[in-house]
Coordinates of C-alpha atoms in Angstrom, one line a residue:
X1 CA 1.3 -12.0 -6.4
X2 CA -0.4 -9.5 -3.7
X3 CA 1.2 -6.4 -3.0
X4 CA 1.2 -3.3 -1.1
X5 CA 1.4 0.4 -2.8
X6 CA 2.0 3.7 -0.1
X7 CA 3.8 7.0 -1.1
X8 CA 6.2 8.2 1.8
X9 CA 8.6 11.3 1.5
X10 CA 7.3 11.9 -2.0
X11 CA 8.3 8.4 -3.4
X12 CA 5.2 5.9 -4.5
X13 CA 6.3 2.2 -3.7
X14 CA 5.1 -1.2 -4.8
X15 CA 6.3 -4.1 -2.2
X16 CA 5.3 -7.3 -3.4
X17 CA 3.8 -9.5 -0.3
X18 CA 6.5 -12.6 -0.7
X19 CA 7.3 -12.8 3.1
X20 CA 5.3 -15.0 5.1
X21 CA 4.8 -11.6 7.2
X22 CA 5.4 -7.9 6.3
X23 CA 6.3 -5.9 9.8
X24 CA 5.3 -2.3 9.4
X25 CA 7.1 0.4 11.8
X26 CA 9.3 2.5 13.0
X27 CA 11.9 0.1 14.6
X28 CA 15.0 -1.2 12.0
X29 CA 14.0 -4.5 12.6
X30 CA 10.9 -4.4 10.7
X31 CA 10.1 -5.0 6.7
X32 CA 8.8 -1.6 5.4
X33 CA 10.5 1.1 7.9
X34 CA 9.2 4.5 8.4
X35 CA 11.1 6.2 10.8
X36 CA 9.9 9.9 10.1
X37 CA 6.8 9.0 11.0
X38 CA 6.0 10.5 14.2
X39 CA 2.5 8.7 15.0
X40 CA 4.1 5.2 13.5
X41 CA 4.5 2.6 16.4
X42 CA 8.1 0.9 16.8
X43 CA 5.9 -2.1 15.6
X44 CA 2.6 -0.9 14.4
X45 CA 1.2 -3.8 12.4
X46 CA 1.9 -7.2 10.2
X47 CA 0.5 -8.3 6.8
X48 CA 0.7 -12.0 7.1
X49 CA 0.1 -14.8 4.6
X50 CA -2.6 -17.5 5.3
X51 CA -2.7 -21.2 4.7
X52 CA -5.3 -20.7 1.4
X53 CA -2.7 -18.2 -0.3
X54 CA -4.2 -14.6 1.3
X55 CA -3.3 -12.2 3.7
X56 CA -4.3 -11.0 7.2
X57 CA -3.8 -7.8 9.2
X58 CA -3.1 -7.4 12.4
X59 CA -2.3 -4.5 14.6
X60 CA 0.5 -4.9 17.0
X61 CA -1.1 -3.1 20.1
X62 CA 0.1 0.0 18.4
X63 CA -0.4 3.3 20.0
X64 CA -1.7 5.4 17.7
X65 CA -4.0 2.1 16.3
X66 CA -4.1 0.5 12.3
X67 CA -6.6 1.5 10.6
X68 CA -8.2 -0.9 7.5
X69 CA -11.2 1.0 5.1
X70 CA -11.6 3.7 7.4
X71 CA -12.3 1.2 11.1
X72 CA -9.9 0.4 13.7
X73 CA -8.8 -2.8 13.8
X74 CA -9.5 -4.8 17.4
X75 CA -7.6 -7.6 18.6
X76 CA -8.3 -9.9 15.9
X77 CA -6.7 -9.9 12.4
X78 CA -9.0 -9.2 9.2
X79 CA -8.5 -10.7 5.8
X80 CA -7.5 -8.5 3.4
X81 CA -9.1 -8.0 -0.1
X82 CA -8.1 -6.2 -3.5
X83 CA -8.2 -2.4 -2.8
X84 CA -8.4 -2.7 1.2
X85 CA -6.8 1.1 2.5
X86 CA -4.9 0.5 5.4
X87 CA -3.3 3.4 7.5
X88 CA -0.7 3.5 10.0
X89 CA 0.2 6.2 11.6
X90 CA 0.4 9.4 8.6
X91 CA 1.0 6.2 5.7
X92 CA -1.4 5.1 3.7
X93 CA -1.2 1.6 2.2
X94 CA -3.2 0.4 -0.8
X95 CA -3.6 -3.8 -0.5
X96 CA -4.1 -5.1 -4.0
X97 CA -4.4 -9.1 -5.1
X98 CA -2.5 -10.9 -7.4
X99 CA -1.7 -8.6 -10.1
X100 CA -0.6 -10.6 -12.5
X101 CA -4.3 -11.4 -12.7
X102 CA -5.5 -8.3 -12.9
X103 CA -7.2 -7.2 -16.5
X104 CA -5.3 -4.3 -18.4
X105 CA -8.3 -1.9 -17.3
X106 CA -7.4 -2.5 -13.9
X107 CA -3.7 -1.9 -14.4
X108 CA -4.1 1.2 -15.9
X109 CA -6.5 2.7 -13.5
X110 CA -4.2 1.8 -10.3
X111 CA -1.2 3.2 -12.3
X112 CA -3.5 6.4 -13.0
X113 CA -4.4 6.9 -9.3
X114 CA -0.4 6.2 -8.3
X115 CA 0.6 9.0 -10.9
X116 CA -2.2 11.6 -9.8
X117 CA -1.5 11.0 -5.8
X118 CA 2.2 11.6 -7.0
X119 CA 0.7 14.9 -8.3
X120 CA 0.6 14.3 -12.6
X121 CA -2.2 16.3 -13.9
X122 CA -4.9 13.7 -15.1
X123 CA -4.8 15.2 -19.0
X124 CA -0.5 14.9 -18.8
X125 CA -1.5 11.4 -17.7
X126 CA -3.9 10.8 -20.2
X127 CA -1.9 11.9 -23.2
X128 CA 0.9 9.8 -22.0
X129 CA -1.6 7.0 -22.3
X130 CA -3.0 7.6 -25.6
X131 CA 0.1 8.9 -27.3
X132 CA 2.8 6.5 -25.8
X133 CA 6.3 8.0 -26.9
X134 CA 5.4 11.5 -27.9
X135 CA 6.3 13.4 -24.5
X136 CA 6.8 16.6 -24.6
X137 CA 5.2 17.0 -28.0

């Protein structure tokens, strides 16, 4: 299943994509809500699902504009591939495809990355990897 990953107010999250369409703003009515975020349109942008099982992104005229891999999305919706950085407004969104599918290696590199933007030390990390259970020790 295809998911989303963003940190807001300190707190990582994983939202898997199971919607038809994820709405991304400020307004209550929408999925994924950020109202502290001050450059965050009412309705900024939608991850939608298409007929062969991916997603799309579209920007909803938003003010501030969405952002996909660094360019500005236009008028037209992009498909979405594994690893994809979206940004709207100050969040920043990993899109990442059918984890399940995903090899171990892969799963343990994205967990890594979630845990050091989080701010763990990449050796705390490490240990916790290659000494499972021993914390602390």
């Amino acid at each position: 299943m295809a998911y989303i990953e963003y940190t807001y107010e300190g707190k990582h999250t994983r939202l898997n994509l199971e919607a038809a369409a994820v709405t991304i703003g400020r307004s209550v009515d929408c999925t994924i809500q950020f109202e502290q975020d001050p450059e965050m349109s009412r309705h900024h942008c939608t991850i939608v699902e298409t007929d062969q099982g991916g997603h799309q992104l579209r920007d909803e005229n938003a003010s501030n504009g969405t952002f996909a891999n660094g360019m500005r999305l236009g008028d037209e919706p992009i498909d979405l591939v594994d690893g994809d950085e979206i940004r709207a407004g100050r969040t920043h969104f990993v899109y990442r495809r059918d984890a399940e599918a995903m090899g171990r290696t892969a799963m343990l590199f994205s967990e890594v990355e979630g845990r050091m933007k989080d701010g763990a030390g990449f050796h705390t990390i490490f240990n916790e990897i290659v000494k499972p259970g021993k914390k602390g020790q």
